[in-house]
Coordinates of C-alpha atoms and ligand atoms in Angstrom, one line a residue:
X1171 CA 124.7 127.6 122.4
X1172 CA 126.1 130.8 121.5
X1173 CA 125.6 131.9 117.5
X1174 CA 129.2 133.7 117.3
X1175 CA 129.5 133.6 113.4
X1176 CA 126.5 134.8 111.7
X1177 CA 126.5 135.1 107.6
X1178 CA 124.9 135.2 104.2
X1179 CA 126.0 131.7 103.4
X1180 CA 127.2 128.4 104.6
X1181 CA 129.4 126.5 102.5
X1182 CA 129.5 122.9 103.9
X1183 CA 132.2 120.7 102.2
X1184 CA 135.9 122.3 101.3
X1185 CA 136.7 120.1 98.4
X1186 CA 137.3 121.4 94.7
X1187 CA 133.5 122.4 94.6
X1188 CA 132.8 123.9 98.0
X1189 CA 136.1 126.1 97.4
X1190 CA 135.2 127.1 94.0
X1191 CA 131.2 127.9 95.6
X1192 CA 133.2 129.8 98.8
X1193 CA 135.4 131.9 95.9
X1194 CA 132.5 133.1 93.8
X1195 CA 130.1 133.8 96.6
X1196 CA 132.9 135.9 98.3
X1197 CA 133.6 138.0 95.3
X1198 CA 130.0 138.8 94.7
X1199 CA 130.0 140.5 97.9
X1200 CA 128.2 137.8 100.3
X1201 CA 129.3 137.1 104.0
X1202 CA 130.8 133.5 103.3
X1203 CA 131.6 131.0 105.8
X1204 CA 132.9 127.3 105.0
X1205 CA 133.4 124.8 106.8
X1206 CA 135.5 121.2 106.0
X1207 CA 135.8 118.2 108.6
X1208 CA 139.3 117.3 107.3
X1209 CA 141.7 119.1 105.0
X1210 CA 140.7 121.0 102.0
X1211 CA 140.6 118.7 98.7
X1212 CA 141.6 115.4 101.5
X1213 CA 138.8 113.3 99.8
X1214 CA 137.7 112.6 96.2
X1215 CA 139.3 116.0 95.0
X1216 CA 142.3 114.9 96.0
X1217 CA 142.0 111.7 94.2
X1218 CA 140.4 113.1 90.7
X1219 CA 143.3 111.6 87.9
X1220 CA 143.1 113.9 85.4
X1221 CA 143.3 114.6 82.1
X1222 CA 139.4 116.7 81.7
X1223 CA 138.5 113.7 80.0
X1224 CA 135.5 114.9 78.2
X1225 CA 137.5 117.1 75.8
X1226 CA 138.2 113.8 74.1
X1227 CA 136.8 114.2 70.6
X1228 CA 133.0 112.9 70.2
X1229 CA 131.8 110.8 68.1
X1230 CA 128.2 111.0 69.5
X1231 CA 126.7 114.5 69.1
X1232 CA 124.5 114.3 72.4
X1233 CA 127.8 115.0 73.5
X1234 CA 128.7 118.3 71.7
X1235 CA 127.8 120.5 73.9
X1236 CA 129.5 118.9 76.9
X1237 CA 132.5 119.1 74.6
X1238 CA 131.9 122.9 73.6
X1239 CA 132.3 123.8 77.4
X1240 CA 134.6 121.2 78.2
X1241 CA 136.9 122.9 75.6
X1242 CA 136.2 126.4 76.4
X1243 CA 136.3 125.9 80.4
X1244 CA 140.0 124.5 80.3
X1245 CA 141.1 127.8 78.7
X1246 CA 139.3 129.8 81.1
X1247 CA 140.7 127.6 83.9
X1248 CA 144.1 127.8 82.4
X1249 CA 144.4 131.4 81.7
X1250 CA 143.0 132.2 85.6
X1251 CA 145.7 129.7 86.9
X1252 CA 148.3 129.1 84.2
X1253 CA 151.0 127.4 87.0
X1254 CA 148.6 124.5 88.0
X1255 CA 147.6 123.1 84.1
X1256 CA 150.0 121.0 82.1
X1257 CA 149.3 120.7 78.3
X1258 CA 149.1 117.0 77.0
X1259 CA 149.3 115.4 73.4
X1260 CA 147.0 112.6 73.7
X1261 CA 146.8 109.8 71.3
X1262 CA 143.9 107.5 69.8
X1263 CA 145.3 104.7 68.0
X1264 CA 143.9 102.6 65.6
X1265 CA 143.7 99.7 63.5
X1266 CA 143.4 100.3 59.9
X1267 CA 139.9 97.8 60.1
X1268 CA 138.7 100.5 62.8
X1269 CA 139.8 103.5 61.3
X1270 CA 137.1 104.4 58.5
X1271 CA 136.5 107.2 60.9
X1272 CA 134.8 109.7 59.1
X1273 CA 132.5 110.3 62.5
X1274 CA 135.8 110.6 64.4
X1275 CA 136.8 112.9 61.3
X1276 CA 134.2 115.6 61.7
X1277 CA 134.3 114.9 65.5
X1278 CA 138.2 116.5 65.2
X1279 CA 137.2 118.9 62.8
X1280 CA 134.3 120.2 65.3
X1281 CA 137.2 120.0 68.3
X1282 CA 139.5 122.1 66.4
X1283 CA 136.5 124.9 65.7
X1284 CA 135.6 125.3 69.4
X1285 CA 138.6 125.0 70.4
X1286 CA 140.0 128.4 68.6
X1287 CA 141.2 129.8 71.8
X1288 CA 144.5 129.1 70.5
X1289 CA 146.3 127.9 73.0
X1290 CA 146.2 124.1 72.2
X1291 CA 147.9 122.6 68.6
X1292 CA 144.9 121.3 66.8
X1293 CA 143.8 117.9 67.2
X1294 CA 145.3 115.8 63.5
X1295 CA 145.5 112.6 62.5
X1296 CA 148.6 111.0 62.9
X1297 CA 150.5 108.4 61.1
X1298 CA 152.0 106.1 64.0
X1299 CA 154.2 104.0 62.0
X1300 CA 156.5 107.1 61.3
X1301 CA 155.6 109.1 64.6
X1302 CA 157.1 108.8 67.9
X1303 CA 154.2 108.1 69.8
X1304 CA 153.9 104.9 67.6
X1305 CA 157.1 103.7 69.0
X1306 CA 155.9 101.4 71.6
X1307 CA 153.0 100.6 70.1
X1308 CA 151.7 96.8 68.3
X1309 CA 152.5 97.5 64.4
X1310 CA 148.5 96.9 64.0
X1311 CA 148.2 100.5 65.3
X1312 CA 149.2 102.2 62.2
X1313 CA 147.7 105.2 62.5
X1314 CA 145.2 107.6 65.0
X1315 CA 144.1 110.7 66.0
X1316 CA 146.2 113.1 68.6
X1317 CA 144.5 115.8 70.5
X1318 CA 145.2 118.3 73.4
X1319 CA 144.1 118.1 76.8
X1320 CA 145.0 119.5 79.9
X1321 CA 146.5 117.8 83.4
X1322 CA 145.4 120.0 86.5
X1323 CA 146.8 119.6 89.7
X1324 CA 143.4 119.5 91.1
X1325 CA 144.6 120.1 94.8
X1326 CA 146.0 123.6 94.4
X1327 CA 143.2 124.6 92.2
X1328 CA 141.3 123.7 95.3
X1329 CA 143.9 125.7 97.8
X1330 CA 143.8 128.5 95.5
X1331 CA 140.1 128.7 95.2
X1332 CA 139.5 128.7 99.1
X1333 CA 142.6 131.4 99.5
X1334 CA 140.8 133.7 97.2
X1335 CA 137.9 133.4 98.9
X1336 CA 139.6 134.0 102.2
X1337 CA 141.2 137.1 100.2
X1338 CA 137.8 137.8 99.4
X1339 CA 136.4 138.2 103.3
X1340 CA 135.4 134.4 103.4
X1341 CA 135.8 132.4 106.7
X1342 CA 137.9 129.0 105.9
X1343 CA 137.0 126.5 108.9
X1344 CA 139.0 123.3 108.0
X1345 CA 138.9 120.4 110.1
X1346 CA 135.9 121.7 111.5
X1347 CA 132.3 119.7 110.5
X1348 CA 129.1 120.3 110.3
X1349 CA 127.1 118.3 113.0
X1350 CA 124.1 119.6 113.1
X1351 CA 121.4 121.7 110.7
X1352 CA 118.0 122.9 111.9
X1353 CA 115.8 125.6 109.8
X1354 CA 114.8 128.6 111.8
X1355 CA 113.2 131.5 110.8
X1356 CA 114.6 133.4 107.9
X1357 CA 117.3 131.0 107.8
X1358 CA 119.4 128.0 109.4
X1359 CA 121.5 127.4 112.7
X1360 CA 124.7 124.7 112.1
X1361 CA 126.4 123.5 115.2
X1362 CA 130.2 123.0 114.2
X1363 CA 132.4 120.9 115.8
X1364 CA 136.2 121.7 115.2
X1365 CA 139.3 120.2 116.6
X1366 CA 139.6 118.9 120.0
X1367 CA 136.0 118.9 120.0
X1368 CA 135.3 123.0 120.3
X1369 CA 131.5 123.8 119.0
X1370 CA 130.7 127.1 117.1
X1371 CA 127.4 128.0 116.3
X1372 CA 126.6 129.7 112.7
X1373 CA 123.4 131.6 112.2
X1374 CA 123.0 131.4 108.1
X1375 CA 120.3 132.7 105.6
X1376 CA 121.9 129.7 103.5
X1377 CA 123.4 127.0 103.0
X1378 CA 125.3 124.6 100.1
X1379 CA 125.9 121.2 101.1
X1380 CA 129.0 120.3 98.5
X1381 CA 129.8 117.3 100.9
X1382 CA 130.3 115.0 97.5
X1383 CA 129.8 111.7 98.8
X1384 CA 128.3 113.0 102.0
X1385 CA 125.5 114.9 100.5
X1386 CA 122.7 112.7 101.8
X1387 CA 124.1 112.5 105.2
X1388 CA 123.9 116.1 105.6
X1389 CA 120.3 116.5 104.4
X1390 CA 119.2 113.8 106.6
X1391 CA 120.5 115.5 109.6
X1392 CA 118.8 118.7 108.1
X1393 CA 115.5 116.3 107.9
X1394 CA 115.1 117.1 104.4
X1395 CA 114.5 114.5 101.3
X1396 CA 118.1 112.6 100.3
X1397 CA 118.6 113.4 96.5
X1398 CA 119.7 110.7 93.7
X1399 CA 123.0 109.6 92.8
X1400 CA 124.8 107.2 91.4
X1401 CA 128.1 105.7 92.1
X1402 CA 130.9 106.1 90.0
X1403 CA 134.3 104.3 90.5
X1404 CA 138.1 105.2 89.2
X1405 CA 140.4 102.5 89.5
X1406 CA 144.1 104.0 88.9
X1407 CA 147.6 102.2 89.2
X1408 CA 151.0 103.2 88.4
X1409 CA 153.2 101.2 86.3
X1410 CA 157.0 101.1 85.7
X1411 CA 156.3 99.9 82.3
X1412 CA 156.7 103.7 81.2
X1413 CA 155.9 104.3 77.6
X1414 CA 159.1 106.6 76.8
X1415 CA 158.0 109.6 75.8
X1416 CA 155.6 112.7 76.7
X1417 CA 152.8 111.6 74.6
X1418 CA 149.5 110.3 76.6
X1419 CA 147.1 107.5 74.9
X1420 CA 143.7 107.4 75.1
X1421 CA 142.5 103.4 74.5
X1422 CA 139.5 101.6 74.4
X1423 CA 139.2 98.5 76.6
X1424 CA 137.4 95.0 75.4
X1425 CA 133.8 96.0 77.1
X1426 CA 133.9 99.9 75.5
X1427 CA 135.6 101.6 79.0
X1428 CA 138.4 104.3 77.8
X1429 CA 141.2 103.6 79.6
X1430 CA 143.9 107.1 79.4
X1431 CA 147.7 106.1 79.7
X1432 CA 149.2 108.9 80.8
X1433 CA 153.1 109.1 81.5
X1434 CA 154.4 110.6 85.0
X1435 CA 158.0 111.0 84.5
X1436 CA 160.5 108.5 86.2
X1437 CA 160.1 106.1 84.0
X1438 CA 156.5 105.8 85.1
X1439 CA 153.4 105.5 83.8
X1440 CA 149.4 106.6 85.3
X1441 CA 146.9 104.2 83.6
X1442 CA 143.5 104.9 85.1
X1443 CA 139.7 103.8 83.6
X1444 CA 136.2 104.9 85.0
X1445 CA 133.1 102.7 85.6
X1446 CA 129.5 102.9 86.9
X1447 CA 130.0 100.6 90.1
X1448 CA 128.7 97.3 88.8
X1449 CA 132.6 95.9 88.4
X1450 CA 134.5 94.6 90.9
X1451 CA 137.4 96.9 91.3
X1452 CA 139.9 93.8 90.9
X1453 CA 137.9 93.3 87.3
X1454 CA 139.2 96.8 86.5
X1455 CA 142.9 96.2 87.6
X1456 CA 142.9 93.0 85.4
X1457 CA 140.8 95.4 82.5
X1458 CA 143.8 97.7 82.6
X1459 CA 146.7 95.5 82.2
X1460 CA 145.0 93.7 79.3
X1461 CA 144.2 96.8 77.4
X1462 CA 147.7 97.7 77.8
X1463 CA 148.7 94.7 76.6
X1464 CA 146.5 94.8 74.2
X1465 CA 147.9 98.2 72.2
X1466 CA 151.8 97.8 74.0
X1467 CA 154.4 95.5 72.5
X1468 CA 156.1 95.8 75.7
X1469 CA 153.5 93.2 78.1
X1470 CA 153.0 94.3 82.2
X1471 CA 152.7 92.2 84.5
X1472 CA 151.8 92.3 88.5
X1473 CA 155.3 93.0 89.1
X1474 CA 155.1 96.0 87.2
X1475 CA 152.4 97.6 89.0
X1476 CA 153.9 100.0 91.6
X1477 CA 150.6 100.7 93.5
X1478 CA 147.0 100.5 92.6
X1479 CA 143.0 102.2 94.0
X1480 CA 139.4 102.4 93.4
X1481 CA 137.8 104.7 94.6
X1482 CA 134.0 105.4 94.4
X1483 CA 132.2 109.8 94.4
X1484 CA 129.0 110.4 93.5
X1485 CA 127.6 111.6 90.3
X1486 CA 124.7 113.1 89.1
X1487 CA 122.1 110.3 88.1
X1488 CA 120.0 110.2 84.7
X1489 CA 116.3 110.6 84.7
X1490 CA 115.8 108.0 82.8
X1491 CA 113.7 108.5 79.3
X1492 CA 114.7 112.4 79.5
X1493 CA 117.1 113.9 77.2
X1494 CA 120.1 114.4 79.4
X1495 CA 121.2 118.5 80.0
X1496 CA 125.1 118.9 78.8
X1497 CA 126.5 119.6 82.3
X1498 CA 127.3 116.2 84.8
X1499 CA 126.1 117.4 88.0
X1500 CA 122.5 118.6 89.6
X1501 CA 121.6 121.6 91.9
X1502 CA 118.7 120.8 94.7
X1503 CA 117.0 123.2 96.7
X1504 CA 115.5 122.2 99.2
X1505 CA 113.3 125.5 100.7
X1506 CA 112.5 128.5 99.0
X1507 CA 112.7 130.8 101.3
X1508 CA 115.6 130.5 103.1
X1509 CA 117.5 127.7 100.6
X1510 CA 119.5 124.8 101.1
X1511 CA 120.9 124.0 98.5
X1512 CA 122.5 120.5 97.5
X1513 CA 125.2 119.5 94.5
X1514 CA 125.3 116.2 93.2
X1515 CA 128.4 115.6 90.9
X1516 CA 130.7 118.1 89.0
X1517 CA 133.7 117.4 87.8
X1518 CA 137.3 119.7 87.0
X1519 CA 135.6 120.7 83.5
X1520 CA 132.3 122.3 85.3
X1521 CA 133.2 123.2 89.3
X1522 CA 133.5 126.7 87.7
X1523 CA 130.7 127.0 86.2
X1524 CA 128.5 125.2 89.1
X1525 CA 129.3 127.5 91.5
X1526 CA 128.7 130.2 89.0
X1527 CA 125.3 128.8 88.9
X1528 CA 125.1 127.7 92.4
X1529 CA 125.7 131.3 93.6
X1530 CA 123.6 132.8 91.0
X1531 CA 120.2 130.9 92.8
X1532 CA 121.0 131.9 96.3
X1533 CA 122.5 135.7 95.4
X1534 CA 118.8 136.2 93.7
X1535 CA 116.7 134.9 96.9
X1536 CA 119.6 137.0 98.8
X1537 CA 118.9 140.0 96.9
X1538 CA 122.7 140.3 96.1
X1539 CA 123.5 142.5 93.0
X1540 CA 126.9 140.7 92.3
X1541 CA 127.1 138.8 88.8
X1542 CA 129.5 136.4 87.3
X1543 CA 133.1 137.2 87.7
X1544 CA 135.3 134.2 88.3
X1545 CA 136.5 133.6 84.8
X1546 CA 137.8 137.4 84.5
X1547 CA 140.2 137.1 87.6
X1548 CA 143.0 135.2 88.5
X1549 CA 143.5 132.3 91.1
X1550 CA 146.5 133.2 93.6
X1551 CA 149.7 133.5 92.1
X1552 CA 148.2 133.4 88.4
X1553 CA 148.8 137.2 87.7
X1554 CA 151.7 136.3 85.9
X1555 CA 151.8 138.9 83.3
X1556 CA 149.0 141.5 85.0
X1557 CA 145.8 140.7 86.7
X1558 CA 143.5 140.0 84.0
X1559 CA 143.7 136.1 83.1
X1560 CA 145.8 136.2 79.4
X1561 CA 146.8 133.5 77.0
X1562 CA 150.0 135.3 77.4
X1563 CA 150.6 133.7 80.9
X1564 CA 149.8 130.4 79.4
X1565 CA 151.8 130.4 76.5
X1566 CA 154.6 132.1 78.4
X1567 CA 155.1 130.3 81.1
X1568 CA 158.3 128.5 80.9
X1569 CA 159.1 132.6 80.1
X1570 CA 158.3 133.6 83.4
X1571 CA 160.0 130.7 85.2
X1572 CA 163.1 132.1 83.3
X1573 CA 162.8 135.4 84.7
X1574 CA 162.2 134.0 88.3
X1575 CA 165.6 131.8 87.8
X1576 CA 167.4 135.2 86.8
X1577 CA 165.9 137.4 89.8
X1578 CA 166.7 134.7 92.3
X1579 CA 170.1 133.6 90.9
X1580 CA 171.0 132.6 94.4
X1581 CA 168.9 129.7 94.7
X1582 CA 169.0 127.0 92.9
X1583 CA 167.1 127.0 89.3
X1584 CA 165.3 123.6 90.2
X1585 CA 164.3 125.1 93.2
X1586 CA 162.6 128.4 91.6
X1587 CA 161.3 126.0 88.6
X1588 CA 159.2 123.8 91.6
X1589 CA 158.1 127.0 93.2
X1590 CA 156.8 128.8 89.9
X1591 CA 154.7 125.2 89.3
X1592 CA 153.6 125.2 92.8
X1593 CA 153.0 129.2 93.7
X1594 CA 152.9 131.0 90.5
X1595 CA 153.7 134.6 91.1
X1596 CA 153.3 134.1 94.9
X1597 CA 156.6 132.7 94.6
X1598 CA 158.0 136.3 95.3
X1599 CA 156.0 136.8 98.3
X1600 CA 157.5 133.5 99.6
X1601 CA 161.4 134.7 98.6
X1602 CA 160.4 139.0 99.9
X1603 CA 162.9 138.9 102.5
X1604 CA 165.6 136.1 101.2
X1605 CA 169.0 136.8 99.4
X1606 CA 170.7 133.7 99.8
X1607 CA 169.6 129.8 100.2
X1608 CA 170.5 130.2 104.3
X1609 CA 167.2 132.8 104.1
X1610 CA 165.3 129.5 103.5
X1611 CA 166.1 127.8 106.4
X1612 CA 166.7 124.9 107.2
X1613 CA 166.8 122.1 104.1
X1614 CA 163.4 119.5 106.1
X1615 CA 163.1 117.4 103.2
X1616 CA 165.5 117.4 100.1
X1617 CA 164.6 120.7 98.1
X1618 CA 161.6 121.7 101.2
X1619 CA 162.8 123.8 103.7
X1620 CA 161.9 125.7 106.9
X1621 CA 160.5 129.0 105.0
X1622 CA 158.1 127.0 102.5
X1623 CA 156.4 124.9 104.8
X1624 CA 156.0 127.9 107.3
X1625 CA 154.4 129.3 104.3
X1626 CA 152.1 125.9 103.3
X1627 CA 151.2 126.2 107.2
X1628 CA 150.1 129.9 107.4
X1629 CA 148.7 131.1 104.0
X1630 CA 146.9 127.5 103.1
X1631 CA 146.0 125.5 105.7
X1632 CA 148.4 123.1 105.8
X1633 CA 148.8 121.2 109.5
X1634 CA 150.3 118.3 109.2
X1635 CA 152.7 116.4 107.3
X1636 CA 149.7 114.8 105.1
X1637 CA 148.7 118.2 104.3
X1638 CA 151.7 119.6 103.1
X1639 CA 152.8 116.2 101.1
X1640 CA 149.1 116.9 99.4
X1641 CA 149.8 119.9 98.5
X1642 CA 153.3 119.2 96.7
X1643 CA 153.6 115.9 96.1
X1644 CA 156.7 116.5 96.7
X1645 CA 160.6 114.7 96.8
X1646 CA 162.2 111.4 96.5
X1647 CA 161.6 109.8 100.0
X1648 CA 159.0 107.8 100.6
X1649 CA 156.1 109.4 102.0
X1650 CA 156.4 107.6 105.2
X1651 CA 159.6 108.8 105.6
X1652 CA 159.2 112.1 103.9
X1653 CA 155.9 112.2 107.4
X1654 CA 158.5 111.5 109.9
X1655 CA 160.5 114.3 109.0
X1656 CA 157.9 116.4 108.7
X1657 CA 156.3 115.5 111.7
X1658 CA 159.0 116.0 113.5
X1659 CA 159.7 119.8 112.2
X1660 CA 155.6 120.3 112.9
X1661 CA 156.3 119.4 116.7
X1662 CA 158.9 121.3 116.9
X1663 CA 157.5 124.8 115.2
X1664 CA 154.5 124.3 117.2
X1665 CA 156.5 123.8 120.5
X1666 CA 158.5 127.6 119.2
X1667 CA 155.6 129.1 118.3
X1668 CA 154.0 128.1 121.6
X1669 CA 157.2 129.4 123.5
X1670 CA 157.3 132.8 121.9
X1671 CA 153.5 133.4 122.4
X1672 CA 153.6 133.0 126.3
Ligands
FAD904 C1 139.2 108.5 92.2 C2 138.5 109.6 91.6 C3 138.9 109.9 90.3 C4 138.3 111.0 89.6 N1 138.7 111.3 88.4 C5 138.1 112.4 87.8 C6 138.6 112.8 86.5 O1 139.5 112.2 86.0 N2 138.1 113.9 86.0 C7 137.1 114.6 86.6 O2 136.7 115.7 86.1 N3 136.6 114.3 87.8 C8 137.1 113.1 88.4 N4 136.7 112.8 89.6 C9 135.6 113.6 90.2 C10 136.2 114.8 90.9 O3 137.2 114.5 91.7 C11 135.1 115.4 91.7 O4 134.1 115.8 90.8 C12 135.5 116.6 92.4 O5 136.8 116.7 92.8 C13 134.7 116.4 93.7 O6 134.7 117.5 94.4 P1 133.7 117.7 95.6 O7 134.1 119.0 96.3 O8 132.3 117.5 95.2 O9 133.9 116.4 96.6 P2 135.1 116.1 97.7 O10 136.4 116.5 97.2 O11 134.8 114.8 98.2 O12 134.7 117.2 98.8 C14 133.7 117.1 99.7 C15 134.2 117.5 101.1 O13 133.2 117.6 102.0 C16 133.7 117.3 103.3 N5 132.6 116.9 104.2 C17 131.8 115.8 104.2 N6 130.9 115.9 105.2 C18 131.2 117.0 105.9 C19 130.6 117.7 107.0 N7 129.5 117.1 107.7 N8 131.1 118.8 107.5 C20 132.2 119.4 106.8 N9 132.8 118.8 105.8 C21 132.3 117.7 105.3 C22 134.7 116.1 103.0 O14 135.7 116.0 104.0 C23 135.2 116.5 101.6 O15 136.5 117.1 101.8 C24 137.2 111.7 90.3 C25 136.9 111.4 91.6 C26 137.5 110.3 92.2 C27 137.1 110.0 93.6

């Protein structure tokens, strides 16, 4: 076997961790390489239903300081990407028997001092019989609470984190996997198996296995000890029994779960609820319909359910009788010398920060002088207003969009609005050479044509029609049809490129 690629550091695993691990690593000067079996964010990143969820106000202060960086990291993550987060009200109702609340009280009073950032309203109380959100609501629910979170679209914050680190000299490998992992002196040899079954040997003096689920498999093939985990299933469906405005809800099913309601638009609403694994995930379709029906006046039904799935990641397990650390994932090493090391867990509110950490243990055995940096620079296309991550660019978002419509008055504003969401500032490099719509090319899917998903293709690894529907969710076909047509264009690029090339 030939050891073409030889680097500082292996990054095995090209979900919203791996990517955010490649990213830092790259920026702190280290020779990165990563490496992901299928498309970046394909597996549980792509599946993550946010809100952040543990910027919900506390009522147990074990939790505090979970919720201090919880708090803090969505601004971060917002002002370094301010296309990709979406701003939510979210409401707690309550009965007036459960609302003595002076936990809950102080619990909002300590949200709204960490959160002085001042880019969210303040979490209030609210009275719900003379407040919108109340509208749909059982009369019971008199009154609440109403806090801010944030909606990331969790796939492009994985694109963009695996871009910059390309930007930053990193090698991005996708559907290419790991197949093999053998310690060697001063290091580590990984035999990679890419598409059509080519092999490319890596010569590493490290490795992080951000594999999520995968993580034991890896270290078994390295024939080191598996780590501890336990399972961790979301059950999401989407419902047609909308709720009629922007607000989302926060609830509490009958056994204690949260369940978030969180409306998509289109008359549609996103009702998801977490579990350790020891429900069926049937139970928790069933748990989600009665706790709507429980807070709703308006009653769903099976017929109302437009699709449902569970699906189960790994999370970092408790030792149990040790005071847990604020942070929901765990860092293994597995050598000292030349270290492997494993992540188990992490979540939207602490990839940052992981890999931050991550990085920091294998820079110091690397003898790398780079130090933290990722929360002072912007993701691709987040620049909006200059290169240093600003509120400005947060708060003046729907500003810059305006501008965009104005410079490109030629193309359609809905067009330009979609783009800013998708590419941020990138936007321009996509339009450089267009003056009119016919500069796009041709219309593929409605709204998606010929010059966007050449650029989906060549600047983020987009390869087939799965890929590029991931990475925009995009239109009003179905996907299957929405494939086909893609598919189709695919074939037929391909087949040009091909032409031109011999
Ligand atoms: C259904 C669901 C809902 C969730 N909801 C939330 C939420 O609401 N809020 C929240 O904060 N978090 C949530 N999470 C968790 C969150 O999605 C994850 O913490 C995070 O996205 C996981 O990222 P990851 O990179 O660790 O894992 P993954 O995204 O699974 O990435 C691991 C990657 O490793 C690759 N891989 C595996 N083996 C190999 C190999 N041998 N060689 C090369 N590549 C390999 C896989 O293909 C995969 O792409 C949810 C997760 C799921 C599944």
């Amino acid at each position: 076997m030939d050891f073409t690629i030889d680097c500082d550091l292996l990054v095995i695993g090209g979900g919203l961790i791996g990517a955010a691990i490649a990213r830092d690593a790259a920026g702190r000067g280290l020779s990165v390489t990563l490496c992901e079996e299928g498309d970046l964010a394909e597996r549980a990143s792509a599946l993550s239903c946010c809100p952040m969820r543990d910027t919900a106000p506390a009522e147990d202060p074990v939790h505090l300081t979970t919720l201090r960086m919880a708090i803090a990291e969505r601004e971060t993550l917002l002002r370094c990407a301010p296309q990709l987060g979406k701003c939510l009200r979210v409401v707690v109702p309550q009965t007036a028997a459960e609302g003595s609340g002076w936990k809950i009280r102080s619990a909002i009073g300590l949200q709204n001092l960490l959160g002085k950032g001042g880019l969210f309203p303040a979490s209030r109380e609210v009275d719900l019989l003379h407040h919108a959100a109340g509208g749909p609501l059982r009369p019971e629910y008199s009154h609440g609470w109403m806090y801010s979170d944030v909606a990331f679209d969790v796939v492009r914050l994985t694109v963009l984190n695996a871009m910059d680190a390309a930007e930053g000299g990193a090698r991005i490998l996708t559907r290419t996997a790991c197949r093999s992992l053998q310690r060697v002196p001063g290091g580590w040899e990984a035999v990679l198996r890419g598409e059509h079954g080519k092999t490319t040997g890596v010569r590493t003096r490290s490795v992080i296995n951000a594999t999520g689920g995968s993580v034991n498999a890896v270290l078994q093939d390295a024939q080191c000890d598996t780590v501890e985990a336990k399972a961790r299933r979301s059950t999401q469906l989407l419902s047609t029994r909308h709720v009629g405005h922007e607000y989302a809800y926060l609830l509490r099913a009958a056994d204690g779960r949260q369940v978030h309601v969180v409306p998509q638009g289109a008359g549609m609403a996103l009702l998801s609820v977490i579990s350790d694994d020891d429900h069926a995930a049937d139970d928790d379709i069933a748990t989600l319909c009665q706790t709507f029906n429980r807070y709703f006046t308006a009653q769903m039904t099976a017929a109302d359910v437009v699709w449902s799935r569970s699906n189960v990641w790994l999370a970092a397990s408790e030792t149990p009788g040790k005071r847990q650390p604020a942070r929901d994932y765990r860092l293994t090493t597995t050598t000292e010398e030349a270290p492997l090391l494993s992540v188990v867990g992490g979540s939207l509110s602490s990839h940052r920060r992981l890999a931050e950490e991550a990085v920091g243990k294998i820079a110091a055995r690397l003898h790398s002088q780079g130090g933290t940096w990722t929360d002072q620079c912007c993701l691709p296309g987040g620049d909006l207003y200059g290169p240093v991550p600003s509120n400005r660019a947060v708060s003046e978002f729907h500003l810059y969009v305006q501008g965009a419509k104005q410079r490109y008055s030629w193309a359609p504003p809905l067009l330009i609005a979609r783009y800013s969401r998708l590419y941020g500032s990138r936007l321009h490099r996509l339009l450089e050479n267009c003056a009119s719509v016919e500069d796009l090319g041709r219309e593929i899917l409605p709204g998606m044509h010929e010059l966007e998903l050449r650029y989906l293709r060549e600047m983020e690894w987009a390869q087939t029609a799965v890929d590029i529907l991931r990475r925009t969710r995009s239109g009003p076909l179905s996907q299957a049809d929405a494939q086909v047509r893609l598919d189709a264009w695919i074939t037929e690029a391909t087949a040009r490129q091909y032409a031109a090339a011999v």
